[in-house]
């Protein structure tokens, strides 16, 4: 097994550190996030109760990268919003760094699916990025420095004085990510972050997130409906079942810390993991996992 | 890399993002080449003015509006030259404009906070919508007898009626403005734990500002109309009073001087508040890049 991995890693310029990387987080540490038997129902204006999440449980270790996949409408956004403290679960608890989540945790940032609407069109890019920093007691210069740093980290140069609507969708998404990074959270939640950008931008952004994770040592949870993306980026893939949703299967992705679009995606392990996840996603409701 | 991505972005970006054009006064952008359009507009305006002056003179000399009730351009001009330097002229303007300004200011102070509050509370909205919808249909003029009875023909009476007329458009625009806040934007603010004061300053007010500016323009114009109308009807001091009393005493030319003065003030107010409205909307999808 290590033969293929090592040769793959060498091609990627990663040397022999490919294999099962030492940077793979240990799951015995205290989890950064802990989702415990969370269920969530929506009640319509007419009092109709719709059960979306049914007893979802999982942990996320510090500096772990978890991808959540599931069919559209499964409640992935609902789950992320609940973890982010934007709404309370109907039952169950969520813990962040050992504290129960009752409102948005300070050390957590969320990148919304609808990123263009999460940028304020009346504010310049710089103002948008520094907006969350107002909460921290930083000088104006310090805020500007963090914004510039975050913008260059996401590959956007000197665009601080532009407005969001002067940028393409992919660039707006980078700004939303830069805002989250400038905030320097311990954990980053992202809701289908690359769903509406073209394929090239998409793989660029995937690698960007992986690089940023390394650089900043963040814990990352990404919701996606792209199975290749889930396997390529993550340490673990959580497959959600259809409604009401619970965790159907958890797939460990032991592909090492060094990923490369071409090399990693052509590894036999990658193909195998991808098929495992795909099978789990496709399995009809109620069928037991093998 | 940035420069090339930016220029490439320019084509992609159009219309891909941000709030939809729900704002009511959707501005239209002049498309295509600008210079010939501007020249043509100037010519059109000049032609229109000339046409109006000709029509004026024809109306004055033909006598269709009765003897001496419409002054010729010559008589109007000489009367204007006589009237404008007088104290009475400027006192009339001051009376109208002071009640206009005070009435508008009171309307703003009442309507905007109340409107923002109503707009942000579903319960208050349900409670007040029928009342507001009913009240705004009542023309101020109906209340003139009551107000005169209570306050006499004073600036105070005028101000009360101005407020009554102007408070509703402002209130409604404030309600629309606050309701236009993007849920995703609101969640962004709360996810980052941004303080209440900063939410008002960076989210609620900017979202509402185009709506408030539209309300302000509507209120500014209707305040002037109400002020002058009430001055005519109730003989309260101001331009309207002069228009009415001069006409009644057969001083048509003098009456016209005040009438034209009122019209010019109306145009200036509309111009200024339209400008403010456009500035408030610099980021809005309907106005992007059209100014500054
Ligand atoms: N605010 C809400 N009120 C009522 N129903 C909702 C609300 N948000 C989402 N839903 C419903 O919950 C289900 C899951 O939605 P969502 O979490 O957005 O799924 P996903 O992100 O996986 O596509 C959908 O059927 C959706 O209609
Ligand atoms: Mg979703």
Coordinates of C-alpha atoms and ligand atoms in Angstrom, one line a residue:
Chain A
X1 CA 0.0 0.0 0.0
X2 CA 2.7 2.5 1.0
X3 CA 4.3 1.9 -2.4
X4 CA 1.7 3.6 -4.4
X5 CA 1.3 6.3 -1.8
X6 CA 4.9 7.1 -1.7
X7 CA 5.3 7.2 -5.4
X8 CA 2.2 9.4 -5.6
X9 CA 3.6 11.7 -2.9
X10 CA 7.0 11.9 -4.7
X11 CA 5.3 13.1 -7.8
X12 CA 3.5 15.7 -5.9
X13 CA 6.8 16.9 -4.5
X14 CA 5.7 15.9 -1.0
X15 CA 8.6 13.4 -0.5
X16 CA 8.0 10.5 1.7
X17 CA 5.7 12.3 4.1
X18 CA 2.7 11.2 2.1
X19 CA 1.3 8.0 3.6
X20 CA -0.6 8.3 6.8
X21 CA 0.5 11.8 7.8
X22 CA 1.5 12.6 11.3
X23 CA -0.6 15.7 11.0
X24 CA -3.7 13.6 10.8
X25 CA -5.5 14.6 14.0
X26 CA -5.9 12.2 16.8
X27 CA -9.5 11.6 17.6
X28 CA -8.9 10.9 21.2
X29 CA -8.3 14.6 22.0
X30 CA -11.2 16.7 23.3
X31 CA -13.3 17.5 20.2
X32 CA -13.5 21.0 19.0
X33 CA -17.1 20.5 18.0
X34 CA -19.5 17.9 19.4
X35 CA -22.9 17.4 17.9
X36 CA -25.0 15.2 20.2
X37 CA -28.3 13.7 19.2
X38 CA -29.3 16.9 17.5
X39 CA -32.7 17.1 15.9
X40 CA -34.4 20.1 14.3
X41 CA -37.9 20.7 13.2
X42 CA -39.3 23.7 11.4
X43 CA -42.8 24.9 12.3
X44 CA -44.6 26.7 9.5
X45 CA -46.9 29.7 10.0
X46 CA -49.8 27.4 9.8
X47 CA -48.4 25.2 12.6
X48 CA -47.2 22.3 10.3
X49 CA -44.1 20.7 11.8
X50 CA -41.4 19.5 9.4
X51 CA -38.8 17.3 10.9
X52 CA -35.5 18.0 9.1
X53 CA -32.8 16.5 11.4
X54 CA -33.3 13.4 13.4
X55 CA -30.7 12.7 16.0
X56 CA -27.5 13.7 14.3
X57 CA -24.3 13.0 16.2
X58 CA -20.6 13.4 15.4
X59 CA -17.5 15.0 16.8
X60 CA -14.9 17.1 15.0
X61 CA -11.3 17.0 16.4
X62 CA -9.2 20.1 16.5
X63 CA -7.5 20.8 13.1
X64 CA -9.6 18.1 11.5
X65 CA -11.1 18.6 8.1
X66 CA -14.6 17.1 7.9
X67 CA -16.7 17.1 4.8
X68 CA -20.5 16.6 5.1
X69 CA -22.3 15.2 2.0
X70 CA -25.9 14.4 1.5
X71 CA -28.7 14.9 -0.9
X72 CA -30.1 18.3 -1.6
X73 CA -32.7 19.2 0.9
X74 CA -31.3 16.8 3.5
X75 CA -30.8 19.6 6.0
X76 CA -27.1 20.3 5.6
X77 CA -27.5 24.0 5.7
X78 CA -29.8 23.6 8.7
X79 CA -27.1 21.5 10.4
X80 CA -24.4 24.1 9.8
X81 CA -26.6 27.0 11.0
X82 CA -27.4 25.1 14.1
X83 CA -23.7 24.4 14.8
X84 CA -22.9 28.0 14.2
X85 CA -25.4 29.0 16.9
X86 CA -27.7 30.9 14.5
X87 CA -30.6 28.7 15.7
X88 CA -31.1 26.3 18.5
X89 CA -31.7 22.6 17.9
X90 CA -35.1 21.3 18.7
X91 CA -33.5 18.7 20.9
X92 CA -29.9 17.5 21.6
X93 CA -26.9 19.7 22.3
X94 CA -23.9 21.1 20.4
X95 CA -20.6 21.8 22.1
X96 CA -17.9 24.0 20.9
X97 CA -14.6 23.8 22.7
X98 CA -16.4 22.2 25.6
X99 CA -19.1 24.9 25.9
X100 CA -22.7 24.4 25.0
X101 CA -23.6 26.5 21.9
X102 CA -26.5 28.8 22.7
X103 CA -25.5 31.6 20.3
X104 CA -22.8 32.2 17.7
X105 CA -19.5 31.1 19.3
X106 CA -16.8 33.8 19.2
X107 CA -14.1 31.5 17.9
X108 CA -16.1 30.2 15.0
X109 CA -16.7 31.6 11.5
X110 CA -19.3 30.6 8.9
X111 CA -19.0 31.1 5.2
X112 CA -22.5 31.1 3.8
X113 CA -23.7 29.3 0.7
X114 CA -25.2 32.5 -0.6
X115 CA -21.9 34.4 -0.3
X116 CA -22.8 37.3 -2.6
X117 CA -25.6 38.2 -0.2
X118 CA -23.4 38.0 2.8
X119 CA -21.2 40.8 1.4
X120 CA -22.5 44.3 2.0
X121 CA -22.8 46.1 -1.4
X122 CA -22.5 49.5 0.3
X123 CA -19.1 48.7 1.8
X124 CA -15.8 48.3 0.0
X125 CA -14.0 45.0 0.1
X126 CA -11.7 46.2 2.9
X127 CA -14.7 47.4 5.0
X128 CA -16.4 44.0 4.4
X129 CA -13.4 42.1 5.5
X130 CA -12.7 44.2 8.6
X131 CA -16.4 44.2 9.6
X132 CA -16.1 41.2 12.0
X133 CA -12.9 42.7 13.5
X134 CA -14.8 45.6 15.1
X135 CA -15.6 43.2 17.8
X136 CA -11.9 42.6 18.6
X137 CA -10.2 45.6 20.2
X138 CA -7.8 46.3 17.3
X139 CA -6.4 49.5 16.0
X140 CA -7.5 50.7 12.5
X141 CA -4.1 49.9 11.1
X142 CA -4.1 46.5 12.6
X143 CA -7.5 45.8 11.1
X144 CA -6.3 47.0 7.7
X145 CA -3.2 44.8 8.0
X146 CA -5.2 41.7 8.8
X147 CA -7.6 42.5 5.9
X148 CA -4.7 42.9 3.4
X149 CA -3.1 39.8 4.7
X150 CA -6.3 37.7 4.4
X151 CA -7.0 39.1 0.9
X152 CA -3.6 38.2 -0.3
X153 CA -3.8 34.8 1.3
X154 CA -6.9 34.1 -0.9
X155 CA -5.1 35.3 -3.9
X156 CA -6.7 38.7 -4.2
X157 CA -4.3 41.5 -4.4
X158 CA -5.0 45.2 -4.1
X159 CA -8.8 45.2 -4.4
X160 CA -9.6 46.6 -1.0
X161 CA -11.2 49.8 -2.4
X162 CA -13.5 48.0 -4.8
X163 CA -17.1 47.1 -4.1
X164 CA -18.3 43.5 -4.1
X165 CA -20.5 44.0 -7.1
X166 CA -17.5 44.9 -9.2
X167 CA -16.1 41.4 -8.7
X168 CA -16.9 38.0 -10.3
X169 CA -18.7 35.3 -8.3
X170 CA -15.4 33.4 -7.7
X171 CA -13.7 36.6 -6.4
X172 CA -16.7 37.4 -4.1
X173 CA -16.4 33.9 -2.7
X174 CA -12.7 34.5 -2.0
X175 CA -13.6 37.8 -0.2
X176 CA -16.1 35.9 2.0
X177 CA -13.4 33.4 2.8
X178 CA -10.9 36.2 3.4
X179 CA -13.3 37.8 5.9
X180 CA -13.5 34.6 7.8
X181 CA -9.7 34.2 7.8
X182 CA -9.0 37.8 8.9
X183 CA -11.3 37.0 11.8
X184 CA -8.8 34.3 12.8
X185 CA -11.3 31.7 14.0
X186 CA -10.4 28.3 15.5
X187 CA -13.0 26.7 13.3
X188 CA -14.4 27.5 10.0
X189 CA -17.8 26.2 8.7
X190 CA -18.4 26.4 5.0
X191 CA -21.7 25.8 3.3
X192 CA -21.3 24.5 -0.3
X193 CA -18.6 27.1 -0.8
X194 CA -17.7 26.3 -4.4
X195 CA -21.1 25.3 -5.7
X196 CA -21.5 28.3 -8.1
X197 CA -18.0 28.8 -9.5
X198 CA -16.5 27.3 -12.6
X199 CA -14.5 24.1 -12.5
X200 CA -11.1 25.8 -12.7
X201 CA -11.8 28.3 -10.0
X202 CA -13.3 25.5 -8.0
X203 CA -10.2 23.4 -7.9
X204 CA -8.1 26.5 -7.2
X205 CA -10.3 27.3 -4.2
X206 CA -10.1 23.7 -2.9
X207 CA -6.4 23.9 -2.9
X208 CA -6.5 27.4 -1.4
X209 CA -8.6 26.1 1.5
X210 CA -6.2 23.2 2.1
X211 CA -3.3 25.6 2.1
X212 CA -5.0 28.0 4.5
X213 CA -5.9 25.2 6.8
X214 CA -2.2 24.3 7.0
X215 CA -1.2 27.9 7.4
X216 CA -3.7 28.8 10.1
X217 CA -4.3 25.4 11.7
X218 CA -8.0 25.8 11.6
X219 CA -10.7 23.1 12.1
X220 CA -12.8 23.0 9.0
X221 CA -16.3 21.6 8.3
X222 CA -17.4 21.8 4.7
X223 CA -20.8 20.9 3.3
X224 CA -20.7 19.8 -0.3
X225 CA -22.6 17.7 -2.7
X226 CA -19.5 17.0 -4.7
X227 CA -18.2 13.6 -3.6
X228 CA -14.8 14.0 -5.3
X229 CA -14.4 17.3 -3.5
X230 CA -15.4 15.8 -0.2
X231 CA -12.8 13.0 -0.4
X232 CA -10.1 15.2 -1.9
X233 CA -10.2 17.8 0.8
X234 CA -11.2 16.0 4.0
X235 CA -9.9 13.8 6.8
X236 CA -13.3 12.4 7.2
X237 CA -16.5 12.3 5.2
X238 CA -19.9 12.3 7.0
X239 CA -22.6 10.9 4.8
X240 CA -26.1 12.1 5.7
X241 CA -29.2 10.1 4.9
X242 CA -32.4 11.6 3.4
X243 CA -35.3 13.0 5.5
X244 CA -35.5 13.2 8.4
X245 CA -31.7 13.2 8.3
X246 CA -29.2 11.3 10.4
X247 CA -25.6 10.2 9.9
X248 CA -25.7 7.3 7.6
X249 CA -22.0 6.5 7.4
X250 CA -18.6 8.0 8.4
X251 CA -15.7 7.4 6.0
X252 CA -12.2 8.0 7.2
X253 CA -10.1 9.5 4.4
X254 CA -6.5 8.4 5.0
X255 CA -4.9 10.1 2.1
X256 CA -2.3 12.0 4.1
X257 CA -1.8 15.7 4.6
X258 CA -0.4 16.4 1.2
X259 CA -3.0 16.6 -1.5
X260 CA -2.7 17.3 -5.2
X261 CA -5.5 17.6 -7.7
X262 CA -3.9 15.3 -10.3
X263 CA -1.9 12.9 -8.1
X264 CA -4.3 12.4 -5.2
X265 CA -7.3 12.0 -7.5
X266 CA -5.7 9.3 -9.5
X267 CA -4.6 7.2 -6.5
X268 CA -6.4 3.9 -6.2
X269 CA -7.2 4.7 -2.6
X270 CA -8.9 7.9 -3.7
X271 CA -11.0 6.0 -6.3
X272 CA -11.9 3.4 -3.7
X273 CA -12.9 6.0 -1.1
X274 CA -14.9 7.9 -3.6
X275 CA -16.8 4.8 -4.5
X276 CA -17.5 4.0 -0.9
X277 CA -18.9 7.5 -0.3
X278 CA -20.9 7.3 -3.5
X279 CA -22.4 4.0 -2.6
X280 CA -23.3 5.3 0.8
X281 CA -25.0 8.4 -0.7
X282 CA -26.9 6.4 -3.2
X283 CA -28.1 3.6 -0.9
X284 CA -31.9 3.8 -0.6
X285 CA -33.3 4.9 2.7
X286 CA -33.6 2.2 5.3
X287 CA -31.1 -0.2 3.8
X288 CA -28.4 -1.0 6.4
X289 CA -24.8 -0.2 5.8
X290 CA -22.6 -3.2 5.1
Chain B
X1 CA -2.8 38.4 -11.7
X2 CA -5.2 40.8 -10.0
X3 CA -5.4 43.3 -12.8
X4 CA -6.2 40.6 -15.4
X5 CA -8.7 38.8 -13.2
X6 CA -10.3 42.2 -12.3
X7 CA -10.9 43.1 -15.9
X8 CA -12.1 39.6 -16.7
X9 CA -14.4 39.9 -13.8
X10 CA -16.0 43.0 -15.1
X11 CA -18.1 41.1 -17.7
X12 CA -19.0 38.3 -15.4
X13 CA -19.9 40.4 -12.4
X14 CA -22.8 42.3 -13.9
X15 CA -26.0 41.2 -12.3
X16 CA -24.5 38.1 -10.7
X17 CA -24.8 39.3 -7.2
X18 CA -26.4 41.2 -4.4
X19 CA -29.9 42.4 -3.5
X20 CA -32.5 42.3 -6.2
X21 CA -34.0 45.5 -7.6
X22 CA -36.9 45.6 -5.3
X23 CA -36.5 49.3 -4.7
X24 CA -39.4 51.2 -6.0
X25 CA -37.9 54.1 -7.9
X26 CA -35.9 51.9 -10.2
X27 CA -33.6 54.3 -11.9
X28 CA -33.0 53.7 -15.5
X29 CA -29.5 54.1 -16.8
X30 CA -28.8 56.0 -20.0
X31 CA -27.5 53.3 -22.3
X32 CA -25.1 53.8 -25.1
X33 CA -23.2 56.9 -26.0
X34 CA -23.7 59.9 -23.8
X35 CA -22.5 63.1 -25.4
X36 CA -25.0 63.4 -28.3
X37 CA -27.8 62.5 -25.8
X38 CA -26.8 65.4 -23.5
X39 CA -26.7 67.9 -26.4
X40 CA -30.1 66.7 -27.6
X41 CA -31.5 67.1 -24.2
X42 CA -30.3 70.7 -23.9
X43 CA -31.8 71.5 -27.2
X44 CA -35.1 69.9 -26.2
X45 CA -35.2 71.8 -22.9
X46 CA -34.5 75.2 -24.6
X47 CA -37.2 74.5 -27.1
X48 CA -39.6 73.6 -24.4
X49 CA -38.9 76.8 -22.5
X50 CA -39.4 78.9 -25.7
X51 CA -42.6 77.0 -26.4
X52 CA -43.9 77.7 -22.8
X53 CA -43.1 81.4 -23.1
X54 CA -44.9 81.7 -26.4
X55 CA -47.9 79.9 -24.9
X56 CA -47.8 82.3 -21.9
X57 CA -47.8 85.3 -24.2
X58 CA -50.6 83.9 -26.3
X59 CA -52.6 83.1 -23.2
X60 CA -52.0 86.6 -21.8
X61 CA -52.9 88.6 -25.0
X62 CA -55.8 86.5 -26.3
X63 CA -57.8 87.0 -23.1
X64 CA -59.2 83.5 -22.9
X65 CA -58.6 83.6 -19.1
X66 CA -60.5 86.8 -18.7
X67 CA -59.3 90.4 -18.7
X68 CA -56.2 91.1 -16.6
X69 CA -56.1 87.7 -15.0
X70 CA -53.0 86.6 -16.9
X71 CA -50.2 89.2 -17.2
X72 CA -48.1 89.5 -20.4
X73 CA -44.4 88.6 -20.1
X74 CA -43.4 92.2 -20.2
X75 CA -45.8 93.2 -17.3
X76 CA -44.7 90.1 -15.4
X77 CA -41.1 90.9 -15.7
X78 CA -41.4 94.6 -14.7
X79 CA -43.5 93.5 -11.7
X80 CA -41.0 90.9 -10.7
X81 CA -38.2 93.4 -10.8
X82 CA -40.3 95.6 -8.6
X83 CA -41.4 92.9 -6.1
X84 CA -38.2 90.8 -5.6
X85 CA -36.3 93.6 -3.7
X86 CA -39.2 94.2 -1.3
X87 CA -39.2 92.9 2.3
X88 CA -42.7 91.5 1.9
X89 CA -41.5 89.1 -0.8
X90 CA -38.7 87.7 1.3
X91 CA -40.9 87.5 4.4
X92 CA -43.4 85.5 2.4
X93 CA -40.7 83.1 1.2
X94 CA -39.3 82.8 4.8
X95 CA -42.8 82.0 6.2
X96 CA -43.3 79.2 3.7
X97 CA -39.9 77.8 4.0
X98 CA -39.7 77.9 7.7
X99 CA -42.9 76.0 8.1
X100 CA -41.8 73.6 5.4
X101 CA -38.4 73.0 7.1
X102 CA -39.8 72.6 10.6
X103 CA -42.7 70.4 9.4
X104 CA -40.4 68.2 7.4
X105 CA -37.9 67.9 10.3
X106 CA -40.6 66.9 12.7
X107 CA -42.0 64.4 10.2
X108 CA -38.5 62.9 9.9
X109 CA -37.9 62.8 13.6
X110 CA -41.3 61.0 14.2
X111 CA -41.6 58.8 11.1
X112 CA -38.1 57.3 10.7
X113 CA -37.6 55.8 14.2
X114 CA -41.2 54.7 14.4
X115 CA -41.1 53.3 10.9
X116 CA -37.8 51.4 11.5
X117 CA -39.3 50.0 14.7
X118 CA -42.6 48.9 13.1
X119 CA -40.7 47.5 10.1
X120 CA -38.5 45.3 12.3
X121 CA -41.3 43.9 14.5
X122 CA -43.7 41.6 12.8
X123 CA -46.2 42.1 15.6
X124 CA -46.2 45.9 15.4
X125 CA -46.4 45.6 11.6
X126 CA -49.6 43.6 11.8
X127 CA -51.0 45.9 14.4
X128 CA -50.4 49.2 12.6
X129 CA -50.7 48.4 8.9
X130 CA -54.5 48.9 8.7
X131 CA -54.3 52.2 10.6
X132 CA -51.4 53.6 8.5
X133 CA -53.1 52.5 5.3
X134 CA -56.2 54.4 6.3
X135 CA -54.5 57.5 7.7
X136 CA -52.4 58.1 4.7
X137 CA -55.4 58.3 2.4
X138 CA -56.8 61.2 4.4
X139 CA -55.9 64.4 2.6
X140 CA -54.5 67.1 4.9
X141 CA -56.9 69.7 3.4
X142 CA -59.8 68.0 5.2
X143 CA -58.2 68.9 8.5
X144 CA -57.7 72.6 7.7
X145 CA -61.0 73.8 9.4
X146 CA -60.2 71.8 12.5
X147 CA -56.5 73.0 12.6
X148 CA -57.5 76.6 12.0
X149 CA -60.1 76.4 14.8
X150 CA -57.5 75.1 17.2
X151 CA -54.4 77.2 16.2
X152 CA -55.7 80.0 14.0
X153 CA -54.0 80.9 10.7
X154 CA -50.5 80.5 12.0
X155 CA -47.3 78.8 11.1
X156 CA -48.0 76.4 13.9
X157 CA -51.2 75.3 12.2
X158 CA -49.4 74.9 8.9
X159 CA -46.7 72.8 10.5
X160 CA -49.2 70.4 12.0
X161 CA -50.9 69.8 8.7
X162 CA -47.5 69.5 6.9
X163 CA -46.5 66.9 9.5
X164 CA -49.8 65.1 9.0
X165 CA -49.2 64.9 5.2
X166 CA -45.5 64.1 5.3
X167 CA -45.2 61.6 8.1
X168 CA -46.9 58.8 6.1
X169 CA -44.7 58.5 3.1
X170 CA -41.7 58.6 5.4
X171 CA -43.1 56.0 7.7
X172 CA -44.0 53.6 4.9
X173 CA -40.6 54.0 3.3
X174 CA -38.9 53.3 6.6
X175 CA -41.0 50.2 7.0
X176 CA -40.1 49.0 3.5
X177 CA -36.5 49.9 4.1
X178 CA -36.1 47.8 7.2
X179 CA -37.9 44.9 5.6
X180 CA -35.5 45.0 2.7
X181 CA -32.7 43.8 4.9
X182 CA -31.2 40.6 3.5
X183 CA -31.7 37.6 5.9
X184 CA -28.3 36.3 4.9
X185 CA -26.7 39.7 5.7
X186 CA -28.5 39.8 9.0
X187 CA -27.2 36.3 9.8
X188 CA -23.7 37.3 8.8
X189 CA -23.8 40.1 11.3
X190 CA -25.1 37.8 14.0
X191 CA -22.7 34.9 13.2
X192 CA -19.8 37.4 13.7
X193 CA -21.3 38.6 16.9
X194 CA -21.4 42.2 15.7
X195 CA -22.7 44.7 18.3
X196 CA -26.2 46.1 18.1
X197 CA -24.9 49.6 17.4
X198 CA -22.8 48.5 14.5
X199 CA -25.7 46.5 13.1
X200 CA -27.8 49.6 12.9
X201 CA -24.9 51.6 11.5
X202 CA -23.6 49.1 8.9
X203 CA -26.7 47.0 8.1
X204 CA -30.0 48.5 8.9
X205 CA -29.4 52.1 8.0
X206 CA -27.5 51.4 4.8
X207 CA -30.2 49.0 3.6
X208 CA -32.9 51.4 4.4
X209 CA -31.2 54.5 3.2
X210 CA -32.4 54.4 -0.4
X211 CA -35.9 53.9 0.8
X212 CA -35.6 56.7 3.4
X213 CA -34.2 59.0 0.7
X214 CA -37.1 58.3 -1.5
X215 CA -39.5 59.0 1.4
X216 CA -37.6 62.2 2.1
X217 CA -38.0 63.4 -1.5
X218 CA -41.7 62.6 -1.5
X219 CA -42.2 64.2 1.9
X220 CA -40.2 67.3 0.9
X221 CA -42.3 67.9 -2.1
X222 CA -45.6 67.2 -0.5
X223 CA -44.7 69.4 2.5
X224 CA -44.2 72.3 0.1
X225 CA -47.5 71.6 -1.7
X226 CA -49.4 71.4 1.6
X227 CA -47.7 74.5 3.0
X228 CA -48.6 76.6 -0.1
X229 CA -52.1 75.1 -0.5
X230 CA -53.0 75.8 3.2
X231 CA -51.6 79.4 2.9
X232 CA -54.0 79.9 0.0
X233 CA -57.0 78.3 1.7
X234 CA -56.6 79.4 5.3
X235 CA -54.8 82.8 4.7
X236 CA -51.8 81.8 6.7
X237 CA -48.7 83.9 6.0
X238 CA -46.5 82.8 3.2
X239 CA -46.2 82.5 -0.6
X240 CA -49.6 80.9 -0.9
X241 CA -51.3 83.8 0.9
X242 CA -49.7 86.3 -1.4
X243 CA -50.7 84.3 -4.5
X244 CA -54.3 84.2 -3.3
X245 CA -54.6 87.8 -2.0
X246 CA -52.9 89.4 -5.0
X247 CA -55.1 87.5 -7.4
X248 CA -58.3 88.4 -5.4
X249 CA -57.3 92.1 -5.6
X250 CA -56.8 92.0 -9.3
X251 CA -53.0 92.2 -9.1
X252 CA -52.5 89.3 -11.5
X253 CA -48.9 90.1 -12.3
X254 CA -47.9 90.3 -8.6
X255 CA -49.7 87.0 -8.0
X256 CA -47.8 85.4 -10.8
X257 CA -44.5 86.6 -9.3
X258 CA -45.3 84.6 -6.2
X259 CA -46.6 81.7 -8.1
X260 CA -43.5 81.4 -10.2
X261 CA -41.4 81.8 -7.1
X262 CA -43.2 78.8 -5.5
X263 CA -42.7 76.8 -8.7
X264 CA -38.9 77.5 -8.7
X265 CA -38.6 76.6 -5.1
X266 CA -40.5 73.3 -5.9
X267 CA -38.0 72.6 -8.7
X268 CA -35.0 73.3 -6.5
X269 CA -36.3 71.0 -3.7
X270 CA -37.0 68.2 -6.1
X271 CA -33.6 68.6 -7.7
X272 CA -31.8 68.6 -4.3
X273 CA -33.6 65.7 -2.9
X274 CA -33.3 63.7 -6.1
X275 CA -29.6 64.2 -5.9
X276 CA -29.6 63.1 -2.3
X277 CA -31.6 60.0 -3.2
X278 CA -29.1 59.1 -6.0
X279 CA -26.2 59.5 -3.6
X280 CA -27.9 57.2 -1.1
X281 CA -28.2 54.5 -3.8
X282 CA -24.7 54.5 -5.1
X283 CA -24.3 50.8 -4.3
X284 CA -27.8 49.8 -5.4
X285 CA -28.1 47.4 -8.4
X286 CA -30.2 50.0 -10.3
X287 CA -27.6 52.7 -10.0
X288 CA -24.2 51.0 -9.8
X289 CA -21.5 53.0 -11.4
X290 CA -23.9 55.7 -12.5
X291 CA -22.3 58.2 -10.2
X292 CA -19.2 58.6 -8.1
Ligands
LIG1 N1 -36.3 28.5 7.7 C1 -37.0 27.4 7.3 N2 -38.3 27.2 7.5 C2 -38.9 26.0 7.1 N3 -38.3 25.0 6.5 C3 -37.0 25.2 6.2 C4 -36.3 26.3 6.5 N4 -35.0 26.2 6.1 C5 -35.0 25.0 5.5 N5 -36.2 24.4 5.5 C6 -36.5 23.0 5.0 O1 -35.6 22.1 5.6 C7 -35.1 21.2 4.6 C8 -33.7 21.2 4.6 O2 -33.2 22.4 4.1 P1 -31.6 22.7 4.0 O3 -31.1 22.7 5.4 O4 -31.5 24.0 3.3 O5 -31.1 21.5 3.2 P2 -29.8 21.4 2.3 O6 -28.8 22.5 2.7 O7 -29.2 20.0 2.6 O8 -30.1 21.5 0.9 C9 -35.7 21.6 3.3 O9 -36.8 20.7 3.0 C10 -36.2 23.0 3.5 O10 -37.3 23.2 2.7
LIG2 MG1 -28.0 24.1 1.6

